[in-house]
mmCIF file of C-alpha atoms and ligand atoms in Angstrom:
data_model
loop_
_atom_site.group_PDB
_atom_site.id
_atom_site.type_symbol
_atom_site.label_atom_id
_atom_site.label_comp_id
_atom_site.label_asym_id
_atom_site.label_seq_id
_atom_site.Cartn_x
_atom_site.Cartn_y
_atom_site.Cartn_z
ATOM 1 C CA UNK A 1 0.000 0.000 0.000
ATOM 2 C CA UNK A 2 1.363 3.454 -0.815
ATOM 3 C CA UNK A 3 2.391 5.518 2.170
ATOM 4 C CA UNK A 4 0.152 8.443 3.038
ATOM 5 C CA UNK A 5 2.090 11.598 3.774
ATOM 6 C CA UNK A 6 0.953 15.064 4.816
ATOM 7 C CA UNK A 7 2.670 18.378 5.350
ATOM 8 C CA UNK A 8 1.959 20.078 8.681
ATOM 9 C CA UNK A 9 2.929 23.723 8.155
ATOM 10 C CA UNK A 10 3.040 26.467 10.762
ATOM 11 C CA UNK A 11 5.119 29.104 12.453
ATOM 12 C CA UNK A 12 5.895 26.936 15.500
ATOM 13 C CA UNK A 13 7.363 29.992 17.250
ATOM 14 C CA UNK A 14 7.766 28.050 19.482
ATOM 15 C CA UNK A 15 6.416 24.485 19.302
ATOM 16 C CA UNK A 16 3.691 23.957 21.925
ATOM 17 C CA UNK A 17 2.000 20.891 23.371
ATOM 18 C CA UNK A 18 -0.953 21.834 21.165
ATOM 19 C CA UNK A 19 1.249 21.330 18.103
ATOM 20 C CA UNK A 20 2.671 18.022 19.374
ATOM 21 C CA UNK A 21 -0.884 16.781 20.047
ATOM 22 C CA UNK A 22 -1.782 17.552 16.425
ATOM 23 C CA UNK A 23 1.357 15.716 15.245
ATOM 24 C CA UNK A 24 0.455 12.649 17.321
ATOM 25 C CA UNK A 25 -3.141 12.689 16.089
ATOM 26 C CA UNK A 26 -1.990 13.263 12.525
ATOM 27 C CA UNK A 27 0.146 10.140 12.763
ATOM 28 C CA UNK A 28 -2.991 8.102 13.399
ATOM 29 C CA UNK A 29 -4.263 9.159 9.983
ATOM 30 C CA UNK A 30 -1.033 9.491 7.993
ATOM 31 C CA UNK A 31 1.988 7.205 7.736
ATOM 32 C CA UNK A 32 4.413 10.118 7.506
ATOM 33 C CA UNK A 33 4.335 13.811 8.381
ATOM 34 C CA UNK A 34 6.556 16.632 7.232
ATOM 35 C CA UNK A 35 6.476 19.330 9.896
ATOM 36 C CA UNK A 36 7.288 22.441 7.865
ATOM 37 C CA UNK A 37 8.413 25.630 9.599
ATOM 38 C CA UNK A 38 7.281 28.726 7.727
ATOM 39 C CA UNK A 39 10.229 31.078 7.558
ATOM 40 C CA UNK A 40 8.799 34.569 7.314
ATOM 41 C CA UNK A 41 11.289 37.076 8.767
ATOM 42 C CA UNK A 42 8.715 39.864 8.363
ATOM 43 C CA UNK A 43 6.776 38.298 11.233
ATOM 44 C CA UNK A 44 9.812 39.056 13.433
ATOM 45 C CA UNK A 45 9.829 35.624 15.063
ATOM 46 C CA UNK A 46 11.305 35.077 18.523
ATOM 47 C CA UNK A 47 13.220 32.030 17.266
ATOM 48 C CA UNK A 48 14.936 31.702 13.890
ATOM 49 C CA UNK A 49 13.618 29.027 11.541
ATOM 50 C CA UNK A 50 16.766 26.977 12.223
ATOM 51 C CA UNK A 51 16.186 27.197 15.982
ATOM 52 C CA UNK A 52 12.537 26.220 15.570
ATOM 53 C CA UNK A 53 13.503 23.202 13.466
ATOM 54 C CA UNK A 54 15.979 21.989 16.084
ATOM 55 C CA UNK A 55 13.410 22.415 18.869
ATOM 56 C CA UNK A 56 10.794 20.404 16.958
ATOM 57 C CA UNK A 57 13.251 17.619 16.113
ATOM 58 C CA UNK A 58 14.394 17.435 19.753
ATOM 59 C CA UNK A 59 10.834 17.364 21.097
ATOM 60 C CA UNK A 60 9.711 14.636 18.699
ATOM 61 C CA UNK A 61 12.792 12.501 19.247
ATOM 62 C CA UNK A 62 13.801 9.718 16.975
ATOM 63 C CA UNK A 63 10.652 8.996 14.970
ATOM 64 C CA UNK A 64 11.252 7.896 11.374
ATOM 65 C CA UNK A 65 7.664 8.880 10.523
ATOM 66 C CA UNK A 66 8.333 12.563 11.119
ATOM 67 C CA UNK A 67 10.546 14.839 9.045
ATOM 68 C CA UNK A 68 11.211 18.446 10.037
ATOM 69 C CA UNK A 69 11.800 20.967 7.270
ATOM 70 C CA UNK A 70 11.368 24.678 6.599
ATOM 71 C CA UNK A 71 10.178 26.726 3.659
ATOM 72 C CA UNK A 72 10.215 30.402 2.768
ATOM 73 C CA UNK A 73 7.884 30.420 -0.221
ATOM 74 C CA UNK A 74 4.127 30.224 -0.583
ATOM 75 C CA UNK A 75 2.843 27.010 0.967
ATOM 76 C CA UNK A 76 1.442 25.873 -2.401
ATOM 77 C CA UNK A 77 4.876 26.213 -4.010
ATOM 78 C CA UNK A 78 6.431 24.174 -1.213
ATOM 79 C CA UNK A 79 3.678 21.559 -1.577
ATOM 80 C CA UNK A 80 4.322 21.386 -5.325
ATOM 81 C CA UNK A 81 8.067 21.131 -4.831
ATOM 82 C CA UNK A 82 7.694 18.283 -2.335
ATOM 83 C CA UNK A 83 5.001 16.527 -4.376
ATOM 84 C CA UNK A 84 2.903 16.063 -1.214
ATOM 85 C CA UNK A 85 -0.568 17.418 -1.832
ATOM 86 C CA UNK A 86 -2.164 16.930 1.566
ATOM 87 C CA UNK A 87 -1.849 19.562 4.269
ATOM 88 C CA UNK A 88 -2.602 18.951 7.938
ATOM 89 C CA UNK A 89 -3.836 21.777 10.148
ATOM 90 C CA UNK A 90 -5.075 21.938 13.704
ATOM 91 C CA UNK A 91 -8.321 23.532 14.787
ATOM 92 C CA UNK A 92 -8.764 25.078 18.174
ATOM 93 C CA UNK A 93 -11.761 27.131 19.152
ATOM 94 C CA UNK A 94 -14.199 28.817 16.797
ATOM 95 C CA UNK A 95 -11.709 31.640 16.376
ATOM 96 C CA UNK A 96 -9.438 29.437 14.223
ATOM 97 C CA UNK A 97 -12.210 28.409 11.898
ATOM 98 C CA UNK A 98 -12.645 31.532 9.801
ATOM 99 C CA UNK A 99 -8.936 32.018 9.196
ATOM 100 C CA UNK A 100 -8.304 28.343 8.470
ATOM 101 C CA UNK A 101 -11.316 28.253 6.148
ATOM 102 C CA UNK A 102 -9.936 31.247 4.231
ATOM 103 C CA UNK A 103 -6.442 29.850 3.797
ATOM 104 C CA UNK A 104 -7.639 26.337 2.931
ATOM 105 C CA UNK A 105 -9.829 27.768 0.187
ATOM 106 C CA UNK A 106 -7.184 30.180 -1.056
ATOM 107 C CA UNK A 107 -4.651 27.334 -1.200
ATOM 108 C CA UNK A 108 -7.090 25.144 -3.095
ATOM 109 C CA UNK A 109 -7.719 28.000 -5.512
ATOM 110 C CA UNK A 110 -3.965 28.351 -6.095
ATOM 111 C CA UNK A 111 -3.463 24.588 -6.348
ATOM 112 C CA UNK A 112 -6.671 22.642 -7.038
ATOM 113 C CA UNK A 113 -4.999 19.307 -6.183
ATOM 114 C CA UNK A 114 -4.327 20.410 -2.644
ATOM 115 C CA UNK A 115 -6.464 19.030 0.154
ATOM 116 C CA UNK A 116 -6.389 20.346 3.713
ATOM 117 C CA UNK A 117 -7.245 17.960 6.526
ATOM 118 C CA UNK A 118 -8.158 19.335 9.946
ATOM 119 C CA UNK A 119 -7.617 17.683 13.274
ATOM 120 C CA UNK A 120 -9.370 19.098 16.306
ATOM 121 C CA UNK A 121 -7.435 19.610 19.454
ATOM 122 C CA UNK A 122 -8.478 18.074 22.739
ATOM 123 C CA UNK A 123 -9.787 20.208 25.591
ATOM 124 C CA UNK A 124 -6.366 20.222 27.269
ATOM 125 C CA UNK A 125 -4.814 22.460 24.655
ATOM 126 C CA UNK A 126 -7.605 24.254 22.879
ATOM 127 C CA UNK A 127 -6.612 27.576 24.460
ATOM 128 C CA UNK A 128 -2.863 27.184 23.896
ATOM 129 C CA UNK A 129 -1.239 29.256 21.176
ATOM 130 C CA UNK A 130 2.401 29.963 20.459
ATOM 131 C CA UNK A 131 1.649 33.690 20.639
ATOM 132 C CA UNK A 132 0.171 33.385 24.129
ATOM 133 C CA UNK A 133 3.083 31.220 25.252
ATOM 134 C CA UNK A 134 5.538 33.877 23.975
ATOM 135 C CA UNK A 135 3.659 36.667 25.708
ATOM 136 C CA UNK A 136 3.311 34.898 29.046
ATOM 137 C CA UNK A 137 6.943 33.732 29.013
ATOM 138 C CA UNK A 138 8.181 37.225 28.125
ATOM 139 C CA UNK A 139 6.626 38.554 31.314
ATOM 140 C CA UNK A 140 8.035 35.739 33.432
ATOM 141 C CA UNK A 141 4.885 33.590 33.620
ATOM 142 C CA UNK A 142 5.096 29.818 33.991
ATOM 143 C CA UNK A 143 4.396 28.107 30.662
ATOM 144 C CA UNK A 144 5.780 24.699 31.648
ATOM 145 C CA UNK A 145 2.367 23.046 31.239
ATOM 146 C CA UNK A 146 2.076 24.151 27.623
ATOM 147 C CA UNK A 147 5.424 23.418 25.960
ATOM 148 C CA UNK A 148 7.837 20.459 25.808
ATOM 149 C CA UNK A 149 10.740 20.611 28.306
ATOM 150 C CA UNK A 150 13.350 21.461 25.663
ATOM 151 C CA UNK A 151 11.223 24.367 24.419
ATOM 152 C CA UNK A 152 10.857 25.662 27.983
ATOM 153 C CA UNK A 153 14.647 25.643 28.354
ATOM 154 C CA UNK A 154 15.103 27.362 24.988
ATOM 155 C CA UNK A 155 12.534 30.032 25.919
ATOM 156 C CA UNK A 156 14.329 30.758 29.193
ATOM 157 C CA UNK A 157 17.698 31.004 27.447
ATOM 158 C CA UNK A 158 16.329 33.197 24.656
ATOM 159 C CA UNK A 159 14.517 35.596 26.971
ATOM 160 C CA UNK A 160 17.495 35.829 29.350
ATOM 161 C CA UNK A 161 19.757 36.808 26.464
ATOM 162 C CA UNK A 162 17.439 39.518 25.158
ATOM 163 C CA UNK A 163 18.093 43.143 25.994
ATOM 164 C CA UNK A 164 15.530 44.534 28.429
ATOM 165 C CA UNK A 165 13.222 47.326 27.262
HETATM 166 P P1 ADP B 1 0.006 29.445 16.542
HETATM 167 O O1 ADP B 1 0.992 30.558 16.585
HETATM 168 O O2 ADP B 1 -1.415 29.927 16.583
HETATM 169 O O3 ADP B 1 0.276 28.352 17.529
HETATM 170 P P2 ADP B 1 1.028 28.071 14.155
HETATM 171 O O4 ADP B 1 1.149 28.741 12.823
HETATM 172 O O5 ADP B 1 2.306 27.736 14.812
HETATM 173 O O6 ADP B 1 0.082 28.929 15.070
HETATM 174 O O7 ADP B 1 0.093 26.793 14.067
HETATM 175 C C1 ADP B 1 0.172 25.822 13.078
HETATM 176 C C2 ADP B 1 -1.101 25.003 13.057
HETATM 177 O O8 ADP B 1 -1.291 24.376 14.323
HETATM 178 C C3 ADP B 1 -2.384 25.785 12.805
HETATM 179 O O9 ADP B 1 -3.246 24.972 12.050
HETATM 180 C C4 ADP B 1 -2.950 26.000 14.175
HETATM 181 O O10 ADP B 1 -4.358 26.148 14.129
HETATM 182 C C5 ADP B 1 -2.553 24.708 14.835
HETATM 183 N N1 ADP B 1 -2.469 24.833 16.270
HETATM 184 C C6 ADP B 1 -1.677 25.636 17.007
HETATM 185 N N2 ADP B 1 -1.883 25.472 18.328
HETATM 186 C C7 ADP B 1 -2.847 24.517 18.443
HETATM 187 C C8 ADP B 1 -3.540 23.913 19.532
HETATM 188 N N3 ADP B 1 -3.294 24.275 20.790
HETATM 189 N N4 ADP B 1 -4.464 22.978 19.238
HETATM 190 C C9 ADP B 1 -4.732 22.658 17.955
HETATM 191 N N5 ADP B 1 -4.146 23.189 16.889
HETATM 192 C C10 ADP B 1 -3.225 24.109 17.122
#
């Protein structure tokens, strides 16, 4: 049987337990996943794409079903280049729906072969976002329940090395 592969794209700035839950659920549906870090310097990310890739690879550990990559083009161009026409996305609360609906339809308009598959998060993580994690951590809040241990360490190191103000 051919292997089913999907691309799971996102900013992952940084990876959260919400993301890892989507990866684990995705692996119940797909044989392989390519976790693809969107490298968009205009978003002024806290972590570089290279740092985000390392954090994801560390958090996932040695799993031959998961590849970690990055891309700095339109998602549809990356999808075309990789020849993998299925995209995995996570859905949290209602607030995600409109945005995800827009991009899924725009992507399908740009590349009619592309199919987006959504996995809904469990109640444990439906309120967790990378943006919230960044904000809470920046002001010294405890985010240990929401990110893998290596990401927590990387957040502490990154924020300690940043100039204050
Ligand atoms: P965010 O900054 O909101 O975490 P990303 O671009 O890193 O966003 O997210 C990539 C994908 O993962 C998106 O489809 C997003 O909806 C999904 N996602 C992020 N956090 C969660 C979560 N806690 N539960 C389910 N899906 C999530």
